Amino acid sequence: MNTYTIDLSLRPTTFDLWHVCLAGTAAVLALILIVVLISVLLGLRRCKSAPRTVEAVPAPQPEIKIVEKIVEVEKVVQAPAPEPVVLKEATPDAALQLLSLLQKEARFIDFIKEDVSAFADADIGAAARVVHQGCSKVINEHFKLAPVSPDAEGSRVTLNKGFDAAAFRLTGNIVGEAPFSGVLVHKGWQVTELHLPKLTEGHNAKIIAAAEVEL
């Protein structure tokens, strides 16, 4: 087996064409490498010296929101002023005329003004019968009466909202609002026709009964 030994300390003794080509190639590669390094260094230097341009970022446009505001207006409506209550002054002539008729037919004033405490119940009852008959005659001749409620007394009735408070009077435990339901205790009375005699001019209606003088 053959052994080859290479002595690295040896220097070439001849310089032929091959060595020339090899040396030229090495020189060209070294030159290319130097040019590349110089180009890289110049590029880095330009990047450092060039001013940085900051792209302008457009400012965000404000968002416009249309808000519909509903304004509630409270309209204060004043309640109409209550109509003033007009008090009708009753003419006394009609009342005085009725008293005169009751006195004439039933001796009504005499009976009312008499002190009956000294009389027995039987005597008072006999006098009351006469007064009753005379009063009934006056009422039937000059007044036409009708019951306020057509229902029979003792039956249950219902009064709806808006009933005539002048025609129906509530008694007992009154709670809440209409409708009210209860028992008809009294059917009431109302005048449907009125016929009073006419008075002559100058008649003194205050004289219920003239004083009687026997000659």
PDB file of C-alpha atoms in Angstrom:
ATOM      1  CA  MET A   1       0.000   0.000   0.000  1.00  0.00           C
ATOM      2  CA  ASN A   2       1.426   3.312  -1.122  1.00  0.00           C
ATOM      3  CA  THR A   3       1.415   6.350   1.213  1.00  0.00           C
ATOM      4  CA  TYR A   4       1.371   9.947  -0.055  1.00  0.00           C
ATOM      5  CA  THR A   5       2.605  12.754   2.110  1.00  0.00           C
ATOM      6  CA  ILE A   6       1.704  16.395   1.422  1.00  0.00           C
ATOM      7  CA  ASP A   7       4.037  19.029   2.715  1.00  0.00           C
ATOM      8  CA  LEU A   8       2.091  22.250   3.141  1.00  0.00           C
ATOM      9  CA  SER A   9       5.218  24.300   3.731  1.00  0.00           C
ATOM     10  CA  LEU A  10       6.405  23.762   0.243  1.00  0.00           C
ATOM     11  CA  ARG A  11       6.129  26.683  -2.192  1.00  0.00           C
ATOM     12  CA  PRO A  12       5.551  26.231  -5.888  1.00  0.00           C
ATOM     13  CA  THR A  13       8.738  26.461  -7.896  1.00  0.00           C
ATOM     14  CA  THR A  14       7.031  27.115 -11.182  1.00  0.00           C
ATOM     15  CA  PHE A  15       4.297  29.654 -12.125  1.00  0.00           C
ATOM     16  CA  ASP A  16       2.416  28.327 -15.106  1.00  0.00           C
ATOM     17  CA  LEU A  17      -0.828  29.341 -16.876  1.00  0.00           C
ATOM     18  CA  TRP A  18      -2.977  27.398 -14.495  1.00  0.00           C
ATOM     19  CA  HIS A  19      -1.711  29.326 -11.579  1.00  0.00           C
ATOM     20  CA  VAL A  20      -2.280  32.569 -13.444  1.00  0.00           C
ATOM     21  CA  CYS A  21      -5.917  31.712 -14.093  1.00  0.00           C
ATOM     22  CA  LEU A  22      -6.435  30.645 -10.507  1.00  0.00           C
ATOM     23  CA  ALA A  23      -4.877  33.866  -9.182  1.00  0.00           C
ATOM     24  CA  GLY A  24      -6.998  35.998 -11.595  1.00  0.00           C
ATOM     25  CA  THR A  25     -10.176  34.240 -10.572  1.00  0.00           C
ATOM     26  CA  ALA A  26      -9.411  34.825  -6.888  1.00  0.00           C
ATOM     27  CA  ALA A  27      -8.711  38.493  -7.567  1.00  0.00           C
ATOM     28  CA  VAL A  28     -12.012  38.935  -9.498  1.00  0.00           C
ATOM     29  CA  LEU A  29     -14.002  37.241  -6.733  1.00  0.00           C
ATOM     30  CA  ALA A  30     -12.300  39.434  -4.135  1.00  0.00           C
ATOM     31  CA  LEU A  31     -13.138  42.544  -6.183  1.00  0.00           C
ATOM     32  CA  ILE A  32     -16.775  41.485  -6.594  1.00  0.00           C
ATOM     33  CA  LEU A  33     -17.016  40.878  -2.869  1.00  0.00           C
ATOM     34  CA  ILE A  34     -15.561  44.322  -2.109  1.00  0.00           C
ATOM     35  CA  VAL A  35     -18.052  45.992  -4.526  1.00  0.00           C
ATOM     36  CA  VAL A  36     -20.961  44.177  -2.930  1.00  0.00           C
ATOM     37  CA  LEU A  37     -19.868  45.194   0.559  1.00  0.00           C
ATOM     38  CA  ILE A  38     -19.430  48.819  -0.532  1.00  0.00           C
ATOM     39  CA  SER A  39     -22.948  48.802  -2.110  1.00  0.00           C
ATOM     40  CA  VAL A  40     -24.471  47.418   1.055  1.00  0.00           C
ATOM     41  CA  LEU A  41     -22.740  50.005   3.227  1.00  0.00           C
ATOM     42  CA  LEU A  42     -23.844  52.863   0.958  1.00  0.00           C
ATOM     43  CA  GLY A  43     -27.440  51.584   1.000  1.00  0.00           C
ATOM     44  CA  LEU A  44     -27.523  51.447   4.786  1.00  0.00           C
ATOM     45  CA  ARG A  45     -26.067  54.956   5.012  1.00  0.00           C
ATOM     46  CA  ARG A  46     -28.706  56.334   2.654  1.00  0.00           C
ATOM     47  CA  CYS A  47     -31.486  54.718   4.665  1.00  0.00           C
ATOM     48  CA  LYS A  48     -30.203  56.361   7.855  1.00  0.00           C
ATOM     49  CA  SER A  49     -29.748  59.826   6.308  1.00  0.00           C
ATOM     50  CA  ALA A  50     -33.051  59.883   4.392  1.00  0.00           C
ATOM     51  CA  PRO A  51     -35.887  61.677   6.310  1.00  0.00           C
ATOM     52  CA  ARG A  52     -38.620  59.414   7.434  1.00  0.00           C
ATOM     53  CA  THR A  53     -41.904  60.229   5.788  1.00  0.00           C
ATOM     54  CA  VAL A  54     -44.860  59.586   7.977  1.00  0.00           C
ATOM     55  CA  GLU A  55     -47.972  58.830   6.104  1.00  0.00           C
ATOM     56  CA  ALA A  56     -50.678  61.215   7.104  1.00  0.00           C
ATOM     57  CA  VAL A  57     -53.492  59.303   8.647  1.00  0.00           C
ATOM     58  CA  PRO A  58     -56.773  61.046   7.939  1.00  0.00           C
ATOM     59  CA  ALA A  59     -58.505  62.159  11.097  1.00  0.00           C
ATOM     60  CA  PRO A  60     -61.668  60.224  11.784  1.00  0.00           C
ATOM     61  CA  GLN A  61     -64.735  62.140  10.744  1.00  0.00           C
ATOM     62  CA  PRO A  62     -67.152  62.767  13.602  1.00  0.00           C
ATOM     63  CA  GLU A  63     -70.178  60.544  13.391  1.00  0.00           C
ATOM     64  CA  ILE A  64     -73.315  62.611  13.195  1.00  0.00           C
ATOM     65  CA  LYS A  65     -76.252  60.979  14.883  1.00  0.00           C
ATOM     66  CA  ILE A  66     -79.705  62.392  14.361  1.00  0.00           C
ATOM     67  CA  VAL A  67     -81.614  62.069  17.594  1.00  0.00           C
ATOM     68  CA  GLU A  68     -85.320  62.698  17.491  1.00  0.00           C
ATOM     69  CA  LYS A  69     -86.370  64.237  20.749  1.00  0.00           C
ATOM     70  CA  ILE A  70     -89.987  63.858  21.608  1.00  0.00           C
ATOM     71  CA  VAL A  71     -91.148  66.637  23.811  1.00  0.00           C
ATOM     72  CA  GLU A  72     -94.221  65.840  25.824  1.00  0.00           C
ATOM     73  CA  VAL A  73     -96.345  68.888  26.405  1.00  0.00           C
ATOM     74  CA  GLU A  74     -98.825  68.594  29.179  1.00  0.00           C
ATOM     75  CA  LYS A  75    -101.851  70.623  28.345  1.00  0.00           C
ATOM     76  CA  VAL A  76    -103.496  71.899  31.450  1.00  0.00           C
ATOM     77  CA  VAL A  77    -107.176  72.208  30.850  1.00  0.00           C
ATOM     78  CA  GLN A  78    -108.920  74.163  33.467  1.00  0.00           C
ATOM     79  CA  ALA A  79    -112.153  72.664  34.578  1.00  0.00           C
ATOM     80  CA  PRO A  80    -115.081  74.830  33.680  1.00  0.00           C
ATOM     81  CA  ALA A  81    -116.216  76.926  36.555  1.00  0.00           C
ATOM     82  CA  PRO A  82    -119.356  75.535  38.102  1.00  0.00           C
ATOM     83  CA  GLU A  83    -122.406  77.421  37.193  1.00  0.00           C
ATOM     84  CA  PRO A  84    -123.600  79.581  40.015  1.00  0.00           C
ATOM     85  CA  VAL A  85    -126.523  78.144  41.871  1.00  0.00           C
ATOM     86  CA  VAL A  86    -129.486  80.359  41.290  1.00  0.00           C
ATOM     87  CA  LEU A  87    -131.843  80.234  44.208  1.00  0.00           C
ATOM     88  CA  LYS A  88    -135.368  80.774  43.036  1.00  0.00           C
ATOM     89  CA  GLU A  89    -137.431  82.741  45.414  1.00  0.00           C
ATOM     90  CA  ALA A  90    -140.746  81.017  45.834  1.00  0.00           C
ATOM     91  CA  THR A  91    -143.744  83.223  45.572  1.00  0.00           C
ATOM     92  CA  PRO A  92    -145.608  83.069  48.861  1.00  0.00           C
ATOM     93  CA  ASP A  93    -149.022  83.559  47.286  1.00  0.00           C
ATOM     94  CA  ALA A  94    -149.333  79.926  46.131  1.00  0.00           C
ATOM     95  CA  ALA A  95    -148.336  78.542  49.565  1.00  0.00           C
ATOM     96  CA  LEU A  96    -150.699  80.927  51.317  1.00  0.00           C
ATOM     97  CA  GLN A  97    -153.474  79.968  48.927  1.00  0.00           C
ATOM     98  CA  LEU A  98    -152.936  76.269  49.672  1.00  0.00           C
ATOM     99  CA  LEU A  99    -153.100  76.944  53.420  1.00  0.00           C
ATOM    100  CA  SER A 100    -156.317  78.858  52.855  1.00  0.00           C
ATOM    101  CA  LEU A 101    -157.829  75.900  50.979  1.00  0.00           C
ATOM    102  CA  LEU A 102    -156.804  73.441  53.700  1.00  0.00           C
ATOM    103  CA  GLN A 103    -158.276  75.693  56.358  1.00  0.00           C
ATOM    104  CA  LYS A 104    -161.503  76.119  54.400  1.00  0.00           C
ATOM    105  CA  GLU A 105    -162.117  72.426  53.679  1.00  0.00           C
ATOM    106  CA  ALA A 106    -160.401  70.706  56.642  1.00  0.00           C
ATOM    107  CA  ARG A 107    -160.055  73.338  59.385  1.00  0.00           C
ATOM    108  CA  PHE A 108    -156.354  72.448  59.131  1.00  0.00           C
ATOM    109  CA  ILE A 109    -154.952  75.521  60.909  1.00  0.00           C
ATOM    110  CA  ASP A 110    -157.495  75.170  63.728  1.00  0.00           C
ATOM    111  CA  PHE A 111    -156.500  71.542  64.239  1.00  0.00           C
ATOM    112  CA  ILE A 112    -152.759  72.298  64.238  1.00  0.00           C
ATOM    113  CA  LYS A 113    -153.058  75.245  66.595  1.00  0.00           C
ATOM    114  CA  GLU A 114    -155.367  73.445  69.045  1.00  0.00           C
ATOM    115  CA  ASP A 115    -153.779  72.114  72.243  1.00  0.00           C
ATOM    116  CA  VAL A 116    -154.866  68.471  72.105  1.00  0.00           C
ATOM    117  CA  SER A 117    -153.085  67.419  75.300  1.00  0.00           C
ATOM    118  CA  ALA A 118    -156.296  67.835  77.304  1.00  0.00           C
ATOM    119  CA  PHE A 119    -158.392  65.677  74.930  1.00  0.00           C
ATOM    120  CA  ALA A 120    -158.745  61.906  74.926  1.00  0.00           C
ATOM    121  CA  ASP A 121    -157.370  59.845  72.077  1.00  0.00           C
ATOM    122  CA  ALA A 122    -160.898  59.057  70.890  1.00  0.00           C
ATOM    123  CA  ASP A 123    -161.761  62.751  70.634  1.00  0.00           C
ATOM    124  CA  ILE A 124    -158.513  63.471  68.778  1.00  0.00           C
ATOM    125  CA  GLY A 125    -159.203  60.574  66.415  1.00  0.00           C
ATOM    126  CA  ALA A 126    -162.678  61.907  65.595  1.00  0.00           C
ATOM    127  CA  ALA A 127    -161.274  65.365  64.847  1.00  0.00           C
ATOM    128  CA  ALA A 128    -158.433  63.887  62.804  1.00  0.00           C
ATOM    129  CA  ARG A 129    -160.973  62.079  60.630  1.00  0.00           C
ATOM    130  CA  VAL A 130    -162.611  65.385  59.724  1.00  0.00           C
ATOM    131  CA  VAL A 131    -159.216  66.975  58.968  1.00  0.00           C
ATOM    132  CA  HIS A 132    -158.205  63.971  56.871  1.00  0.00           C
ATOM    133  CA  GLN A 133    -161.348  64.111  54.765  1.00  0.00           C
ATOM    134  CA  GLY A 134    -161.001  67.853  54.130  1.00  0.00           C
ATOM    135  CA  CYS A 135    -157.282  67.609  53.258  1.00  0.00           C
ATOM    136  CA  SER A 136    -157.935  64.716  50.908  1.00  0.00           C
ATOM    137  CA  LYS A 137    -160.597  66.754  49.121  1.00  0.00           C
ATOM    138  CA  VAL A 138    -158.218  69.716  48.611  1.00  0.00           C
ATOM    139  CA  ILE A 139    -155.385  67.523  47.323  1.00  0.00           C
ATOM    140  CA  ASN A 140    -157.573  65.559  44.933  1.00  0.00           C
ATOM    141  CA  GLU A 141    -159.251  68.675  43.520  1.00  0.00           C
ATOM    142  CA  HIS A 142    -156.143  70.795  42.921  1.00  0.00           C
ATOM    143  CA  PHE A 143    -153.244  68.328  42.562  1.00  0.00           C
ATOM    144  CA  LYS A 144    -152.632  65.272  40.429  1.00  0.00           C
ATOM    145  CA  LEU A 145    -150.115  62.966  42.117  1.00  0.00           C
ATOM    146  CA  ALA A 146    -148.137  59.985  40.851  1.00  0.00           C
ATOM    147  CA  PRO A 147    -145.543  57.756  42.541  1.00  0.00           C
ATOM    148  CA  VAL A 148    -141.869  58.550  41.832  1.00  0.00           C
ATOM    149  CA  SER A 149    -140.921  54.875  41.532  1.00  0.00           C
ATOM    150  CA  PRO A 150    -143.202  52.487  39.653  1.00  0.00           C
ATOM    151  CA  ASP A 151    -141.886  49.527  41.684  1.00  0.00           C
ATOM    152  CA  ALA A 152    -143.796  48.093  44.614  1.00  0.00           C
ATOM    153  CA  GLU A 153    -142.664  48.993  48.093  1.00  0.00           C
ATOM    154  CA  GLY A 154    -140.508  46.228  49.606  1.00  0.00           C
ATOM    155  CA  SER A 155    -139.043  45.149  46.250  1.00  0.00           C
ATOM    156  CA  ARG A 156    -135.344  45.425  45.356  1.00  0.00           C
ATOM    157  CA  VAL A 157    -134.381  48.218  42.980  1.00  0.00           C
ATOM    158  CA  THR A 158    -131.110  49.302  41.376  1.00  0.00           C
ATOM    159  CA  LEU A 159    -130.117  52.935  40.931  1.00  0.00           C
ATOM    160  CA  ASN A 160    -127.616  53.340  38.108  1.00  0.00           C
ATOM    161  CA  LYS A 161    -124.998  56.055  37.801  1.00  0.00           C
ATOM    162  CA  GLY A 162    -126.527  59.455  37.143  1.00  0.00           C
ATOM    163  CA  PHE A 163    -129.797  58.781  38.939  1.00  0.00           C
ATOM    164  CA  ASP A 164    -131.865  61.775  40.042  1.00  0.00           C
ATOM    165  CA  ALA A 165    -130.751  62.476  43.603  1.00  0.00           C
ATOM    166  CA  ALA A 166    -133.775  64.719  44.113  1.00  0.00           C
ATOM    167  CA  ALA A 167    -136.154  61.891  43.220  1.00  0.00           C
ATOM    168  CA  PHE A 168    -134.412  59.103  45.179  1.00  0.00           C
ATOM    169  CA  ARG A 169    -133.017  59.518  48.683  1.00  0.00           C
ATOM    170  CA  LEU A 170    -130.517  56.913  49.891  1.00  0.00           C
ATOM    171  CA  THR A 171    -130.611  55.740  53.485  1.00  0.00           C
ATOM    172  CA  GLY A 172    -128.637  53.169  55.442  1.00  0.00           C
ATOM    173  CA  ASN A 173    -124.990  52.209  54.765  1.00  0.00           C
ATOM    174  CA  ILE A 174    -123.959  54.208  51.693  1.00  0.00           C
ATOM    175  CA  VAL A 175    -120.516  53.070  50.438  1.00  0.00           C
ATOM    176  CA  GLY A 176    -118.844  53.685  47.072  1.00  0.00           C
ATOM    177  CA  GLU A 177    -120.481  54.945  43.926  1.00  0.00           C
ATOM    178  CA  ALA A 178    -123.502  54.011  41.819  1.00  0.00           C
ATOM    179  CA  PRO A 179    -124.984  51.651  40.871  1.00  0.00           C
ATOM    180  CA  PHE A 180    -126.709  51.133  44.224  1.00  0.00           C
ATOM    181  CA  SER A 181    -128.988  48.231  44.994  1.00  0.00           C
ATOM    182  CA  GLY A 182    -131.440  48.255  47.872  1.00  0.00           C
ATOM    183  CA  VAL A 183    -135.013  47.806  49.071  1.00  0.00           C
ATOM    184  CA  LEU A 184    -137.647  50.364  48.099  1.00  0.00           C
ATOM    185  CA  VAL A 185    -139.010  51.562  51.435  1.00  0.00           C
ATOM    186  CA  HIS A 186    -141.242  54.346  50.086  1.00  0.00           C
ATOM    187  CA  LYS A 187    -142.249  54.867  46.476  1.00  0.00           C
ATOM    188  CA  GLY A 188    -142.372  58.673  46.821  1.00  0.00           C
ATOM    189  CA  TRP A 189    -144.810  61.163  45.340  1.00  0.00           C
ATOM    190  CA  GLN A 190    -144.560  63.749  42.605  1.00  0.00           C
ATOM    191  CA  VAL A 191    -147.009  66.339  41.311  1.00  0.00           C
ATOM    192  CA  THR A 192    -147.842  65.902  37.647  1.00  0.00           C
ATOM    193  CA  GLU A 193    -150.562  68.562  37.427  1.00  0.00           C
ATOM    194  CA  LEU A 194    -151.438  71.597  39.523  1.00  0.00           C
ATOM    195  CA  HIS A 195    -154.645  73.602  39.408  1.00  0.00           C
ATOM    196  CA  LEU A 196    -154.918  76.385  41.928  1.00  0.00           C
ATOM    197  CA  PRO A 197    -157.681  78.963  41.679  1.00  0.00           C
ATOM    198  CA  LYS A 198    -156.661  82.343  40.327  1.00  0.00           C
ATOM    199  CA  LEU A 199    -156.503  85.250  42.712  1.00  0.00           C
ATOM    200  CA  THR A 200    -158.229  88.534  42.073  1.00  0.00           C
ATOM    201  CA  GLU A 201    -156.113  91.657  41.870  1.00  0.00           C
ATOM    202  CA  GLY A 202    -155.625  93.212  45.276  1.00  0.00           C
ATOM    203  CA  HIS A 203    -156.423  89.958  47.115  1.00  0.00           C
ATOM    204  CA  ASN A 204    -154.576  89.705  50.446  1.00  0.00           C
ATOM    205  CA  ALA A 205    -153.248  86.127  50.373  1.00  0.00           C
ATOM    206  CA  LYS A 206    -151.855  86.440  53.880  1.00  0.00           C
ATOM    207  CA  ILE A 207    -155.385  86.201  55.298  1.00  0.00           C
ATOM    208  CA  ILE A 208    -155.690  82.423  55.548  1.00  0.00           C
ATOM    209  CA  ALA A 209    -159.084  82.530  57.221  1.00  0.00           C
ATOM    210  CA  ALA A 210    -161.108  85.643  57.945  1.00  0.00           C
ATOM    211  CA  ALA A 211    -162.172  86.290  61.474  1.00  0.00           C
ATOM    212  CA  GLU A 212    -165.851  85.443  61.960  1.00  0.00           C
ATOM    213  CA  VAL A 213    -168.161  87.930  63.713  1.00  0.00           C
ATOM    214  CA  GLU A 214    -171.680  86.825  64.527  1.00  0.00           C
ATOM    215  CA  LEU A 215    -174.248  89.631  64.718  1.00  0.00           C
TER     216      LEU A 215
END
